[in-house]
């Protein structure tokens, strides 16, 4: 009996000593841990033997990473929403290997809410390499800087990659490459400066590429050459200047929509988009485009939407809309167009009579002349309500002392304020510098500071084009455009077309102004014969 009591006493003493020692060790570990410093237990260091669950990191109070998962059991989660905070975790941290405990995750998001730029300054390739089932990956508000080669671990099943607002400046060679099922890449709202021709490789399924709101000023020829299945390319709100080479778009044989809105382009050269044989929509709104070559849109048999609004165009070549047989929408609002001739719209004239066509051109600075009279005739003939309204509301400006014949506007309908068009179109501006640059139009015209529309001088008035007729319009000959041989004849030819239709409808002979030149030639011949 005594021996049993002695044994029990010894057992109790041993238990108390073990308990106290464990408490001492635990308290010492907690006391030595500091905020923001990675500290693992001895068991944690051997990740391979314990495999800590990335969806249960709330037990690791010193790790600057936490993930909300749809399932917390190991290998059970399919969605993980992770937050990186404080100073983040360094690239070599063992925590990235812990993502292997949830290798069946198909949707992964990293949200950065750090105190410094180092919270997450890299793509966590170590974690991604352990998640082969990923379909969707998003990283937002990081400070990545450079996306390195093979940063996404060649994830063969990844379909949607979104890297918005991560201060990305550079895309290294093969940084977005070798992902056979990748379909959408979103790189918007970063600081990317250029695109070399070795960034995108082995992406056979890519359909959409969004690179809007960056600082891209250079794109290498052939940069997209391997993206033969790409259908939509967004390069809007960047810093592209001048006129792009057609070879920038080499290989983009499937692209249907190209958005280059709000860049600094100033010219569309010949065959500029000819590589885009399937292009259906082209957005060039809010650039600085002054001229478009007559063959600028050649090679685009499928184009049906063309947006050229808010540029600096003063004229359009007669060949601009040639061979664009599927075109259904044209927007040339708020340019500096001085005229819009019959020769320019002749290729689309029949479609302008069709109810499915949309044609927008308000906010330009047309000069009143006979070259605009086709608008009045079309307003009567068209079955398209939108086109009819546009034609009926068309305005032009006439100098009050034109040709020295006194006030030519006294018998015409004044349609609007004397000092501007009023209103605005669009609110997307590249930056303050571009807005200031656009405040001065070509030929020294001033632009409205609020909306970029032309502002008329004090000696001009806006006239409704519908008020013009053959007797009141100034017979101004049109200038040559890109050397087109018949451009100078547009005014007379348009006048002839419109008056011929009117005369046929009324049964009256054509106005005398159409036959004035032959009569004058005869008189001159008689005078010369008498002198000789």
XYZ file of C-alpha atoms in Angstrom:
532
model
C 0.000 0.000 0.000
C 2.796 2.344 0.898
C 4.499 1.607 -2.413
C 1.341 2.481 -4.336
C 1.018 5.798 -2.531
C 4.671 6.553 -3.229
C 4.191 5.789 -6.956
C 1.127 8.065 -7.221
C 2.995 10.903 -5.502
C 5.938 10.604 -7.885
C 3.555 10.600 -10.883
C 1.844 13.799 -9.710
C 5.193 15.573 -9.239
C 6.293 14.540 -12.746
C 3.036 15.823 -14.285
C 3.363 19.200 -12.552
C 6.952 19.627 -13.745
C 6.029 18.817 -17.370
C 3.088 21.214 -17.301
C 5.180 24.072 -15.895
C 7.954 23.532 -18.418
C 5.511 23.535 -21.354
C 3.982 26.780 -20.102
C 7.419 28.334 -19.756
C 8.404 27.396 -23.287
C 5.081 28.643 -24.713
C 5.286 31.944 -22.862
C 8.878 32.452 -23.949
C 7.929 31.860 -27.607
C 5.044 34.348 -27.471
C 7.168 36.924 -25.678
C 9.916 36.702 -28.287
C 7.551 37.083 -31.265
C 7.339 40.595 -32.757
C 4.673 42.062 -35.100
C 5.574 41.775 -38.751
C 8.312 39.173 -38.134
C 7.821 35.671 -39.528
C 8.069 33.137 -36.684
C 7.306 29.440 -37.034
C 7.261 26.709 -34.405
C 9.785 23.917 -34.694
C 7.113 21.749 -36.313
C 6.193 24.501 -38.789
C 9.707 24.617 -40.192
C 9.359 21.140 -41.567
C 6.510 21.924 -43.958
C 6.938 18.717 -45.889
C 6.058 16.569 -42.855
C 3.180 18.641 -41.402
C 1.762 20.535 -44.441
C 0.045 23.507 -42.753
C -3.392 24.328 -44.158
C -3.376 27.663 -46.014
C -7.089 28.034 -45.268
C -6.447 27.892 -41.522
C -3.747 30.508 -41.081
C -5.680 32.282 -38.348
C -3.706 30.096 -35.942
C -0.465 31.662 -37.209
C -0.734 35.147 -35.730
C 2.628 36.347 -37.030
C 2.029 35.566 -40.699
C 1.042 38.635 -42.750
C -1.305 36.609 -44.909
C -4.822 35.334 -44.402
C -7.110 33.402 -46.755
C -10.885 33.018 -46.718
C -11.813 29.718 -48.362
C -15.115 28.096 -49.234
C -13.881 24.951 -47.428
C -11.279 24.893 -44.670
C -10.368 21.212 -44.761
C -7.131 20.360 -46.589
C -7.547 19.787 -50.326
C -11.283 20.617 -50.086
C -11.370 24.312 -51.064
C -12.140 25.434 -54.629
C -12.053 29.192 -53.969
C -9.592 31.222 -51.894
C -9.653 34.973 -51.267
C -6.309 35.901 -49.699
C -5.252 39.161 -48.074
C -1.641 40.275 -47.773
C -1.119 42.978 -45.148
C 1.476 44.861 -43.051
C 4.928 44.164 -44.478
C 3.751 41.097 -46.351
C 5.736 37.890 -46.763
C 9.119 37.771 -48.534
C 9.599 35.760 -51.697
C 11.554 33.059 -49.818
C 8.946 32.682 -47.057
C 7.789 29.129 -46.400
C 4.170 30.319 -46.296
C 3.985 30.276 -50.115
C 4.670 26.538 -50.119
C 1.726 26.045 -47.787
C -0.608 26.696 -50.728
C 0.045 23.088 -51.681
C -2.393 22.142 -48.908
C -5.201 23.432 -51.156
C -4.047 22.207 -54.555
C -7.635 21.839 -55.828
C -8.418 25.578 -55.703
C -9.720 26.846 -59.057
C -10.203 30.521 -58.166
C -7.544 32.490 -56.282
C -7.412 36.200 -55.417
C -4.639 38.194 -53.733
C -5.773 41.507 -52.243
C -2.978 43.738 -50.954
C -3.613 46.073 -48.043
C -0.088 46.818 -46.894
C 1.674 49.687 -45.232
C 4.632 49.769 -47.639
C 5.382 49.113 -51.300
C 7.072 45.864 -50.262
C 3.883 44.220 -49.017
C 3.689 42.275 -52.272
C 6.290 43.272 -54.852
C 6.316 40.082 -56.915
C 4.054 37.476 -58.448
C 3.952 34.594 -55.893
C 5.141 31.959 -58.355
C 6.044 29.582 -55.496
C 2.393 29.406 -54.456
C 1.019 29.183 -58.002
C 3.258 26.264 -58.864
C 1.429 24.226 -56.202
C -2.055 24.960 -57.538
C -2.311 23.145 -60.879
C -6.122 23.324 -60.999
C -6.311 27.129 -61.090
C -8.758 28.553 -63.646
C -8.967 32.168 -62.401
C -6.204 34.263 -60.827
C -6.473 37.893 -59.720
C -3.889 40.114 -58.031
C -4.878 43.664 -57.139
C -3.216 46.656 -55.419
C 0.255 45.090 -55.300
C 3.485 46.878 -56.265
C 4.909 44.321 -58.663
C 7.020 46.561 -60.913
C 8.295 43.825 -63.234
C 6.515 40.621 -64.174
C 9.356 38.142 -64.588
C 9.666 35.295 -67.065
C 7.327 32.361 -66.440
C 5.912 34.160 -63.388
C 2.699 32.156 -63.585
C 4.365 28.763 -63.453
C 3.063 27.781 -66.899
C -0.357 26.983 -65.408
C -1.859 24.823 -68.125
C -5.470 25.192 -66.958
C -5.542 28.912 -66.161
C -8.249 30.696 -68.189
C -8.603 34.180 -66.698
C -5.647 36.284 -65.511
C -6.326 39.734 -64.012
C -3.488 42.004 -62.825
C -5.217 45.373 -62.372
C -3.680 48.264 -60.379
C -0.376 46.616 -59.511
C 2.069 49.362 -60.626
C 3.466 47.060 -63.299
C 6.040 48.896 -65.425
C 7.731 46.136 -67.374
C 6.741 42.792 -68.880
C 9.796 40.567 -69.208
C 10.425 38.000 -71.930
C 7.869 35.149 -71.754
C 6.259 36.754 -68.718
C 2.817 35.824 -70.010
C 3.457 32.640 -71.886
C 3.030 28.876 -72.099
C -0.515 28.788 -70.717
C -2.411 26.738 -73.231
C -5.929 27.381 -71.939
C -5.579 31.093 -71.075
C -8.464 33.055 -72.631
C -8.574 36.503 -70.976
C -5.677 38.700 -69.802
C -6.401 41.989 -68.026
C -3.467 44.331 -67.432
C -5.376 47.599 -67.140
C -4.568 50.544 -64.882
C -0.855 49.869 -64.495
C 2.225 51.795 -65.675
C 3.424 49.555 -68.529
C 5.634 51.588 -70.868
C 6.234 49.287 -73.834
C 5.405 45.904 -75.354
C 8.265 43.939 -76.869
C 7.776 41.090 -79.317
C 8.704 38.340 -76.842
C 6.166 38.905 -74.046
C 3.231 36.860 -75.328
C 4.097 33.327 -76.425
C 2.334 29.990 -76.655
C -1.132 31.321 -75.817
C -3.201 29.467 -78.417
C -6.570 30.037 -76.698
C -6.252 33.739 -75.794
C -9.364 35.642 -76.917
C -9.250 38.980 -75.050
C -6.320 41.216 -74.089
C -6.963 44.402 -72.113
C -4.018 46.806 -71.699
C -5.932 50.057 -71.230
C -4.915 52.878 -68.865
C -1.170 52.325 -69.006
C 1.767 54.432 -70.251
C 2.446 52.445 -73.411
C 4.317 54.573 -75.939
C 6.005 51.823 -77.963
C 4.781 48.529 -79.402
C 7.273 46.392 -81.292
C 6.351 45.070 -84.717
C 5.088 41.523 -84.297
C 4.384 41.980 -80.585
C 1.072 40.121 -80.962
C 2.112 37.809 -83.775
C 1.459 34.599 -81.823
C -2.037 35.652 -80.714
C -3.799 34.331 -83.781
C -7.048 33.556 -81.908
C -7.300 36.957 -80.208
C -10.684 38.617 -80.833
C -10.526 41.805 -78.745
C -7.563 44.117 -78.097
C -7.912 47.172 -75.855
C -5.043 49.694 -75.980
C -7.103 52.715 -74.963
C -5.840 55.528 -72.719
C -2.149 55.041 -73.396
C 0.564 57.275 -74.916
C 0.858 55.943 -78.443
C 1.885 58.713 -80.834
C 2.260 59.386 -84.553
C 1.024 56.717 -86.918
C 1.317 53.017 -86.117
C 2.922 50.613 -88.542
C 0.587 47.974 -89.932
C 3.103 45.358 -88.764
C 2.342 46.135 -85.123
C -0.834 44.132 -85.723
C 0.875 41.279 -87.535
C -0.749 37.934 -86.764
C -4.012 39.370 -85.392
C -6.086 37.651 -88.048
C -9.046 37.003 -85.708
C -9.385 40.379 -83.953
C -12.924 41.759 -84.215
C -12.618 44.787 -81.943
C -9.681 47.200 -81.569
C -9.943 50.063 -79.072
C -7.271 52.778 -79.344
C -9.316 55.563 -77.803
C -7.568 58.399 -75.933
C -4.041 57.997 -77.265
C -1.905 60.631 -79.041
C -2.164 59.307 -82.608
C -2.096 62.094 -85.208
C -2.341 60.239 -88.519
C -3.787 57.106 -90.086
C -1.388 55.941 -92.769
C -2.079 53.756 -95.804
C -3.175 50.187 -94.995
C -2.693 50.943 -91.282
C -5.056 48.181 -90.167
C -4.827 45.853 -93.156
C -3.530 42.969 -91.021
C -6.844 42.933 -89.127
C -8.809 41.150 -91.821
C -11.691 40.219 -89.471
C -11.986 43.601 -87.741
C -15.592 44.630 -87.091
C -15.200 47.605 -84.733
C -12.453 50.231 -84.724
C -12.386 52.897 -81.996
C -10.052 55.866 -82.610
C -12.006 58.401 -80.584
C -10.258 61.170 -78.630
C -6.885 61.142 -80.385
C -5.100 63.961 -82.237
C -5.731 62.640 -85.752
C -5.480 65.364 -88.405
C -5.284 63.315 -91.594
C -6.446 59.927 -92.809
C -4.847 58.514 -95.915
C -7.289 57.573 -98.677
C -6.273 53.943 -98.120
C -6.204 54.225 -94.335
C -9.046 51.743 -93.863
C -8.359 49.495 -96.818
C -8.293 45.758 -96.258
C -11.143 45.799 -93.723
C -13.985 43.974 -95.489
C -15.817 43.159 -92.223
C -15.677 46.590 -90.575
C -19.152 47.720 -89.456
C -18.413 50.290 -86.702
C -15.967 53.194 -87.066
C -15.508 55.804 -84.324
C -13.405 58.873 -85.181
C -15.053 61.320 -82.785
C -13.092 64.039 -80.963
C -10.080 64.286 -83.255
C -8.689 67.133 -85.395
C -9.837 66.108 -88.853
C -10.373 69.017 -91.249
C -11.170 67.015 -94.400
C -11.966 63.456 -95.408
C -10.590 61.919 -98.580
C -13.158 60.749 -101.142
C -11.727 57.232 -100.736
C -12.090 57.067 -96.934
C -15.203 54.874 -96.936
C -14.499 52.990 -100.154
C -14.672 49.175 -99.974
C -16.177 49.261 -96.482
C -19.217 47.390 -97.676
C -20.407 46.265 -94.226
C -20.085 49.626 -92.502
C -23.216 50.425 -90.439
C -22.005 52.993 -87.935
C -19.847 56.112 -88.405
C -19.063 58.680 -85.725
C -17.071 61.774 -86.740
C -18.504 64.148 -84.144
C -16.508 67.043 -82.730
C -13.700 67.264 -85.249
C -12.628 70.341 -87.231
C -14.239 69.284 -90.518
C -14.723 72.272 -92.814
C -16.831 70.337 -95.277
C -18.341 66.924 -95.895
C -18.591 66.408 -99.618
C -20.822 64.217 -101.688
C -17.722 62.429 -102.944
C -16.884 61.322 -99.392
C -20.320 59.895 -98.598
C -21.085 58.545 -102.076
C -19.808 55.008 -101.253
C -22.271 54.792 -98.332
C -25.111 56.836 -99.842
C -27.521 53.931 -100.302
C -26.920 52.751 -96.744
C -27.640 56.268 -95.458
C -31.142 55.772 -96.800
C -31.407 52.509 -94.855
C -33.000 52.497 -91.400
C -30.220 50.375 -89.862
C -27.364 52.831 -90.534
C -26.087 55.349 -87.941
C -24.183 58.476 -89.007
C -23.092 61.117 -86.479
C -21.249 64.305 -87.454
C -22.472 67.169 -85.272
C -20.049 69.514 -83.534
C -17.884 70.175 -86.610
C -17.138 73.571 -88.165
C -18.529 73.238 -91.663
C -18.142 76.268 -93.906
C -21.319 77.146 -95.768
C -20.975 76.330 -99.476
C -22.778 74.426 -102.189
C -20.829 71.283 -101.316
C -23.214 70.710 -98.392
C -26.458 70.793 -100.383
C -26.551 66.998 -100.717
C -27.549 66.920 -97.022
C -30.848 68.637 -97.791
C -31.703 66.186 -100.548
C -30.762 63.185 -98.393
C -32.864 64.483 -95.498
C -35.878 64.275 -97.845
C -35.070 60.931 -99.440
C -33.842 58.823 -96.494
C -36.019 56.381 -94.567
C -33.611 56.565 -91.652
C -34.957 58.799 -88.890
C -31.561 59.239 -87.217
C -29.887 60.267 -90.472
C -32.777 62.587 -91.329
C -32.484 64.314 -87.940
C -28.725 64.639 -88.309
C -29.044 66.182 -91.778
C -31.850 68.535 -90.761
C -29.912 69.712 -87.707
C -26.643 70.217 -89.613
C -25.083 73.666 -89.212
C -22.404 75.601 -90.993
C -20.637 78.901 -90.419
C -20.704 81.831 -92.803
C -18.651 84.979 -92.645
C -20.983 87.958 -92.399
C -19.058 89.812 -95.091
C -18.389 86.881 -97.405
C -17.422 87.865 -100.974
C -18.001 91.493 -100.099
C -21.711 91.165 -100.935
C -22.947 92.433 -97.628
C -24.780 90.381 -95.045
C -25.476 87.016 -96.660
C -27.074 85.691 -93.497
C -29.993 88.091 -93.440
C -32.251 85.780 -95.468
C -31.053 82.559 -93.834
C -32.054 80.855 -90.643
C -29.512 81.414 -87.871
C -29.336 78.141 -85.959
C -27.487 78.553 -82.719
C -25.250 80.833 -80.687
C -22.783 83.103 -82.366
C -19.719 82.023 -80.412
C -19.825 78.188 -80.342
C -21.543 74.928 -80.945
C -22.361 74.302 -77.302
C -22.586 70.953 -75.589
C -19.899 68.292 -75.480
C -19.122 64.739 -76.417
C -17.276 62.220 -74.303
C -15.422 62.703 -71.051
C -12.342 60.574 -71.576
C -9.166 62.644 -71.710
C -5.643 61.259 -71.668
C -4.264 63.726 -69.133
C -4.015 67.423 -68.379
C -1.208 67.866 -70.901
C -3.284 66.393 -73.709
C -6.304 68.499 -72.745
C -4.171 71.620 -72.911
C -2.714 70.531 -76.237
C -6.208 70.055 -77.639
C -7.204 73.592 -76.635
C -5.566 74.865 -79.813
C -6.905 73.361 -83.022
C -5.262 73.112 -86.388
C -4.771 76.344 -88.342
C -4.820 78.224 -85.048
C -8.514 77.771 -84.250
C -9.348 77.788 -80.565
C -11.252 74.942 -78.942
C -13.755 75.108 -76.144
C -11.867 74.411 -72.915
C -14.743 72.488 -71.387
C -15.592 69.987 -74.106
C -13.010 70.313 -76.881
C -15.539 71.482 -79.481
C -14.600 74.227 -81.978
C -15.230 77.811 -80.915
C -16.155 80.235 -83.653
C -14.748 83.715 -84.072
C -16.947 86.732 -83.445
C -17.514 87.550 -87.129
C -19.216 84.245 -87.977
C -22.683 82.853 -87.430
C -24.072 79.360 -87.425
C -26.485 78.709 -90.267
C -28.812 75.749 -90.673
C -27.629 73.855 -93.753
C -31.256 73.160 -94.575
C -31.656 76.936 -95.139
C -29.081 76.925 -97.937
C -30.068 76.611 -101.579
C -28.422 77.101 -104.953
C -29.037 80.842 -104.856
C -27.692 81.523 -101.351
C -24.762 79.124 -100.888
C -21.296 80.467 -101.730
C -19.900 78.534 -104.718
C -16.638 77.666 -103.026
C -14.463 75.171 -104.827
C -13.207 72.317 -102.641
C -9.439 71.776 -102.156
C -7.582 68.738 -103.375
C -7.381 65.998 -100.747
C -4.355 63.684 -100.948
C -4.121 64.477 -104.638
C -7.524 63.011 -105.531
C -8.131 64.185 -109.125
C -11.863 64.761 -108.749
C -11.863 66.361 -105.289
C -11.976 69.891 -106.688
C -15.068 69.010 -108.667
C -17.124 67.923 -105.668
C -18.871 71.239 -105.195
C -20.129 71.460 -108.780
C -20.926 67.772 -109.001
C -22.883 67.786 -105.747
C -24.765 70.896 -106.807
C -25.595 69.220 -110.090
C -26.808 66.059 -108.365
C -29.058 67.916 -105.929
C -30.526 70.350 -108.446
C -31.037 67.602 -111.015
C -33.187 65.693 -108.522
C -35.090 68.809 -107.562
C -35.662 69.785 -111.191
C -36.858 66.308 -112.086
C -39.314 66.372 -109.200
C -40.743 69.794 -110.070
C -40.545 69.611 -113.862
C -38.575 72.892 -113.936
C -35.287 73.423 -115.778
C -32.042 73.374 -113.811
C -30.911 76.730 -112.370
C -28.880 79.043 -114.566
C -25.756 78.664 -112.336
C -25.220 75.180 -113.732
C -24.889 76.399 -117.303
C -23.073 79.666 -116.585
C -19.617 78.324 -117.379
C -20.450 77.146 -120.953
C -22.128 80.504 -121.712
C -19.136 82.417 -120.372
C -16.779 80.330 -122.510
C -18.817 81.142 -125.633
C -18.761 84.902 -124.882
C -14.995 84.849 -124.398
C -14.520 83.007 -127.707
C -16.579 85.665 -129.554
C -14.578 88.490 -127.946
C -11.279 86.887 -128.924
C -12.415 86.364 -132.534
C -13.407 90.017 -132.858
C -10.031 91.189 -131.502
C -8.184 89.038 -134.004
